[in-house]
Tab-separated table of C-alpha atoms in Angstrom:
chain	number	residue	atom	x	y	z
A	1	MET	CA	80.067	214.150	86.219
A	2	THR	CA	81.508	214.000	83.286
A	3	ASP	CA	85.169	212.849	82.289
A	4	THR	CA	87.077	215.408	81.193
A	5	PRO	CA	90.579	215.153	82.914
A	6	ASP	CA	93.398	216.502	82.166
A	7	ASN	CA	94.626	213.656	79.540
A	8	SER	CA	91.402	213.777	77.500
A	9	LYS	CA	93.459	214.571	74.006
A	10	SER	CA	95.211	211.673	74.306
A	11	ALA	CA	92.679	209.609	75.662
A	12	ASP	CA	91.642	206.562	74.213
A	13	ASN	CA	87.826	207.405	74.026
A	14	SER	CA	86.660	203.793	71.500
A	15	ALA	CA	88.251	201.296	73.770
A	16	SER	CA	85.614	199.109	75.498
A	17	PRO	CA	85.010	199.112	79.278
A	18	VAL	CA	86.681	195.663	79.610
A	19	GLU	CA	89.442	196.819	77.162
A	20	ARG	CA	90.283	199.784	79.818
A	21	ALA	CA	89.647	197.518	83.182
A	22	PHE	CA	92.339	195.358	81.346
A	23	ARG	CA	94.588	197.829	80.008
A	24	LEU	CA	94.480	198.413	84.114
A	25	LEU	CA	94.923	195.169	85.638
A	26	ARG	CA	98.301	194.858	83.258
A	27	PHE	CA	99.403	197.792	84.740
A	28	ILE	CA	98.885	196.348	87.882
A	29	ALA	CA	100.089	193.043	86.966
A	30	ASP	CA	103.978	194.439	86.200
A	31	GLY	CA	103.906	196.200	88.976
A	32	GLY	CA	102.782	199.445	88.227
A	33	SER	CA	101.887	201.842	90.887
A	34	THR	CA	98.345	203.618	91.538
A	35	ALA	CA	99.652	206.604	93.346
A	36	ASN	CA	99.110	209.064	91.213
A	37	LEU	CA	96.743	208.915	88.763
A	38	SER	CA	97.006	210.743	86.395
A	39	ASP	CA	100.561	209.276	85.709
A	40	VAL	CA	98.396	206.126	85.235
A	41	ALA	CA	95.449	207.685	82.766
A	42	ARG	CA	98.962	208.909	80.720
A	43	GLN	CA	100.500	205.342	80.374
A	44	ILE	CA	97.216	202.995	80.157
A	45	ASN	CA	95.847	206.374	78.006
A	46	VAL	CA	92.341	206.271	79.429
A	47	ASN	CA	90.277	209.173	81.220
A	48	ARG	CA	91.825	209.888	85.125
A	49	VAL	CA	88.008	209.781	86.198
A	50	THR	CA	88.220	206.635	84.604
A	51	VAL	CA	91.059	205.324	86.337
A	52	MET	CA	88.947	206.110	89.657
A	53	ARG	CA	86.107	204.179	88.658
A	54	LEU	CA	87.959	201.192	87.467
A	55	LEU	CA	89.960	201.139	90.381
A	56	GLU	CA	86.721	201.186	92.701
A	57	SER	CA	85.113	198.197	90.840
A	58	LEU	CA	87.742	196.133	90.442
A	59	LYS	CA	88.229	196.946	94.949
A	60	ALA	CA	84.614	196.221	94.546
A	61	ALA	CA	84.919	193.034	92.843
A	62	GLU	CA	88.434	191.848	95.058
A	63	LEU	CA	90.058	191.662	91.226
A	64	ILE	CA	93.218	194.286	93.101
A	65	GLU	CA	93.816	194.476	96.878
A	66	ALA	CA	95.633	196.887	98.435
A	67	ASN	CA	99.363	196.723	98.524
A	68	PRO	CA	100.590	195.717	102.046
A	69	THR	CA	103.132	197.508	101.268
A	70	GLY	CA	102.040	201.054	100.606
A	71	GLY	CA	100.887	203.250	97.431
A	72	SER	CA	99.039	200.853	95.551
A	73	TYR	CA	97.227	197.939	94.713
A	74	ARG	CA	98.465	194.038	93.428
A	75	LEU	CA	95.993	191.679	91.809
A	76	GLY	CA	93.630	189.800	93.893
A	77	MET	CA	93.247	186.918	95.209
A	78	PRO	CA	89.962	185.612	93.056
A	79	PHE	CA	91.953	187.250	89.661
A	80	LEU	CA	94.640	184.754	90.528
A	81	THR	CA	92.362	181.854	91.402
A	82	LEU	CA	90.963	182.336	88.731
A	83	ALA	CA	93.593	182.353	85.904
A	84	ALA	CA	95.017	179.249	87.792
A	85	SER	CA	92.047	177.397	87.080
A	86	ALA	CA	92.357	178.406	82.955
A	87	LEU	CA	95.989	177.511	83.393
A	88	GLY	CA	95.061	174.260	84.790
A	89	GLY	CA	93.280	173.096	81.514
A	90	SER	CA	96.516	172.844	79.883
A	91	ASP	CA	98.059	169.635	79.711
A	92	LEU	CA	101.723	170.866	80.895
A	93	THR	CA	100.524	172.864	84.594
A	94	ALA	CA	98.276	169.760	84.691
A	95	ARG	CA	101.080	167.947	85.442
A	96	ALA	CA	102.991	170.295	86.841
A	97	ARG	CA	100.549	170.150	89.374
A	98	GLN	CA	101.786	166.795	90.159
A	99	VAL	CA	105.205	167.419	89.954
A	100	LEU	CA	105.486	170.275	92.043
A	101	ALA	CA	103.565	167.526	95.238
A	102	GLY	CA	106.581	165.465	94.460
A	103	LEU	CA	109.118	168.177	95.007
A	104	VAL	CA	107.446	169.125	97.670
A	105	GLU	CA	107.651	165.222	99.398
A	106	LYS	CA	111.404	164.409	98.561
A	107	THR	CA	112.586	168.638	99.621
A	108	GLY	CA	110.073	169.639	102.281
A	109	LEU	CA	110.737	172.731	100.427
A	110	SER	CA	108.178	174.707	98.345
A	111	SER	CA	108.307	173.929	94.755
A	112	TYR	CA	107.061	176.500	92.058
A	113	LEU	CA	106.161	176.418	88.035
A	114	ALA	CA	107.438	180.189	86.215
A	115	VAL	CA	107.117	180.831	82.967
A	116	LEU	CA	108.596	183.908	81.488
A	117	GLU	CA	106.822	187.082	79.588
A	118	GLY	CA	109.414	189.243	78.149
A	119	THR	CA	111.931	189.950	79.942
A	120	ASN	CA	109.680	188.810	83.635
A	121	LEU	CA	109.316	185.968	85.249
A	122	ILE	CA	105.492	185.178	86.534
A	123	TYR	CA	104.501	182.548	89.108
A	124	LEU	CA	101.536	180.043	87.962
A	125	LEU	CA	102.286	177.163	89.984
A	126	CYS	CA	102.970	176.665	94.554
A	127	GLU	CA	102.909	174.240	96.485
A	128	THR	CA	103.491	174.182	99.982
A	129	PRO	CA	105.180	172.388	102.746
A	130	ASP	CA	103.386	172.073	105.859
A	131	THR	CA	104.922	174.183	107.836
A	132	PRO	CA	105.357	178.212	108.132
A	133	LEU	CA	105.500	179.820	104.615
A	134	VAL	CA	108.804	181.438	104.644
A	135	SER	CA	108.995	182.969	100.958
A	136	ARG	CA	107.646	185.694	99.716
A	137	ILE	CA	107.209	183.943	95.853
A	138	ARG	CA	103.132	183.267	95.116
A	139	VAL	CA	101.256	182.559	92.556
A	140	GLY	CA	100.967	186.113	90.800
A	141	SER	CA	103.987	187.124	91.653
A	142	ARG	CA	105.917	189.050	88.859
A	143	ILE	CA	110.024	189.655	89.292
A	144	PRO	CA	112.937	190.549	86.856
A	145	ALA	CA	113.558	187.108	85.367
A	146	HIS	CA	117.413	187.624	86.444
A	147	ARG	CA	116.476	188.355	89.540
A	148	ALA	CA	115.408	184.107	90.478
A	149	THR	CA	117.073	181.251	89.980
A	150	PRO	CA	113.530	180.123	87.214
A	151	GLY	CA	113.883	183.444	84.906
A	152	LEU	CA	117.774	182.541	85.057
A	153	ALA	CA	117.419	178.988	84.413
A	154	MET	CA	115.185	180.233	81.425
A	155	LEU	CA	117.217	182.430	80.041
A	156	ALA	CA	120.087	180.172	79.841
A	157	HIS	CA	118.530	177.962	77.333
A	158	LEU	CA	118.136	181.134	74.922
A	159	GLU	CA	120.293	181.612	72.013
A	160	PRO	CA	122.619	184.255	72.275
A	161	ALA	CA	120.783	186.301	69.827
A	162	ALA	CA	116.971	185.546	70.807
A	163	LEU	CA	118.938	186.416	74.630
A	164	ARG	CA	120.013	189.993	72.920
A	165	ALA	CA	116.664	190.975	71.233
A	166	LEU	CA	114.537	190.059	74.163
A	167	TYR	CA	116.573	192.408	76.285
A	168	ALA	CA	116.699	195.161	73.576
A	169	ASP	CA	114.159	196.989	74.774
A	170	HIS	CA	114.432	196.903	78.582
A	171	PRO	CA	114.255	199.962	80.643
A	172	HIS	CA	117.129	201.203	81.994
A	173	ASP	CA	115.726	201.369	85.433
A	174	ASP	CA	117.067	199.946	89.029
A	175	ASP	CA	116.409	196.653	87.574
A	176	THR	CA	118.853	196.590	84.741
A	177	PRO	CA	121.059	193.670	84.891
A	178	ASP	CA	124.601	193.957	84.481
A	179	TRP	CA	125.040	192.524	80.781
A	180	ASP	CA	128.894	190.461	81.570
A	181	ALA	CA	127.263	189.658	84.724
A	182	LEU	CA	124.047	188.367	83.387
A	183	LEU	CA	126.164	185.930	80.633
A	184	LEU	CA	128.463	184.640	83.624
A	185	ALA	CA	125.701	183.741	85.452
A	186	LEU	CA	123.933	181.916	82.589
A	187	ASP	CA	126.979	180.002	81.570
A	188	ILE	CA	127.151	178.678	85.231
A	189	VAL	CA	123.326	177.790	85.187
A	190	ARG	CA	124.088	175.971	81.893
A	191	ASN	CA	126.889	174.155	83.258
A	192	ASN	CA	125.079	173.162	86.631
A	193	GLY	CA	122.020	172.314	84.612
A	194	CYS	CA	120.080	174.407	86.433
A	195	ALA	CA	120.516	177.514	88.270
A	196	TRP	CA	121.195	178.010	92.011
A	197	SER	CA	120.661	181.094	94.455
A	198	TYR	CA	121.563	181.332	97.834
A	199	SER	CA	119.930	185.000	99.387
A	200	GLY	CA	119.835	185.812	96.255
A	201	LEU	CA	116.210	186.773	96.113
A	202	GLU	CA	114.940	186.577	99.623
A	203	ALA	CA	116.818	186.511	102.421
A	204	GLY	CA	117.259	183.871	104.422
A	205	ILE	CA	115.647	181.666	101.541
A	206	ASP	CA	117.650	178.949	99.273
A	207	SER	CA	116.949	178.484	95.357
A	208	CYS	CA	117.247	175.409	93.063
A	209	ALA	CA	115.508	175.798	89.272
A	210	ALA	CA	115.435	173.762	85.852
A	211	ALA	CA	114.008	174.456	82.311
A	212	VAL	CA	110.926	172.377	81.183
A	213	ARG	CA	111.414	172.313	77.606
A	214	ASP	CA	109.496	170.467	73.938
A	215	SER	CA	110.227	168.552	71.488
A	216	ARG	CA	112.610	171.000	69.887
A	217	GLY	CA	114.390	172.397	72.573
A	218	SER	CA	112.605	175.724	73.297
A	219	VAL	CA	111.851	176.760	76.671
A	220	LEU	CA	108.136	176.420	77.864
A	221	ALA	CA	108.642	177.129	81.468
A	222	ALA	CA	110.816	176.579	84.592
A	223	VAL	CA	110.542	174.534	88.264
A	224	SER	CA	111.662	175.633	91.194
A	225	VAL	CA	111.908	174.381	95.545
A	226	ALA	CA	112.947	176.992	97.365
A	227	GLY	CA	113.168	176.912	101.362
A	228	PRO	CA	114.893	178.348	104.555
A	229	ASN	CA	118.669	178.546	104.234
A	230	THR	CA	118.686	177.009	108.114
A	231	ALA	CA	116.878	173.491	106.284
A	232	PHE	CA	119.939	173.698	104.239
A	233	ALA	CA	122.734	173.930	107.106
A	234	ALA	CA	121.074	171.143	109.209
A	235	ASP	CA	120.837	168.464	106.752
A	236	LYS	CA	123.812	168.599	104.215
A	237	THR	CA	122.402	166.330	102.041
A	238	LEU	CA	119.368	168.964	101.082
A	239	HIS	CA	121.471	170.753	98.831
A	240	GLN	CA	122.273	167.460	97.083
A	241	THR	CA	118.721	166.746	96.668
A	242	ALA	CA	117.271	169.370	95.996
A	243	GLU	CA	119.485	170.136	92.557
A	244	ASN	CA	119.069	166.202	91.187
A	245	SER	CA	115.071	166.254	92.138
A	246	ILE	CA	114.683	169.324	89.883
A	247	LYS	CA	116.747	168.337	87.644
A	248	ALA	CA	114.404	165.218	87.189
A	249	ALA	CA	111.294	166.816	88.234
A	250	ALA	CA	112.270	169.478	84.791
A	251	ASP	CA	113.309	166.470	82.537
A	252	ALA	CA	109.858	164.723	83.185
A	253	LEU	CA	108.000	167.516	82.738
A	254	SER	CA	110.076	168.160	79.337
A	255	ARG	CA	109.507	164.917	78.071
A	256	SER	CA	105.885	165.098	78.587
A	257	SER	CA	105.701	168.256	76.641
A	258	LEU	CA	106.891	165.958	74.084
């Protein structure tokens, strides 16, 4: 069989198989749908038949898996485990593992470490209590930064010019934030020293996050805790405990990054 797809004129035939596979993995990680292979081929600049072969190879290697919501794929656990292992070698993530475990112990809530990539938020680490998992967020989850507390916590520490530059090339779609509402939300985060969400990202899930910064004040990451709103309703002290704990955790990680 020869590669003679509908996008042969634009396909990058000089790219190595590894580079092509990485393009497809990046496309999937960004939330791209593989339902239309011709569209995928155009977007990552390879042949349609090559896309088919890459999908089969990545599935066989368990680097991608069928998305439960249907119609596409998501990164597979072996890929995410490999990425987490690589990240675990850095001082920040090694320290964060200890801090996240402490947050779980203090609050009884799930705890996370996340970073910004452009206007998206990527969850790198997660620690969960010994209770049924109530959140869909897991290691490798990628969502628009303005929709979740870790993203808001990090965006709040950007200079106005840097924030506008970050969103200058943001595509206008359903995930485009309302600029005035975003600026107001970031002001609240700066005043409070942390970001709170009440069923904002997931129904029934409350979350608190704070930014981790280096010695120059540059944002490195964010730590967060999240749990069912019923837990906060049952324990009136949990809100303050979560806020105090997340601020202390962010400060501890910031100091360790000096």
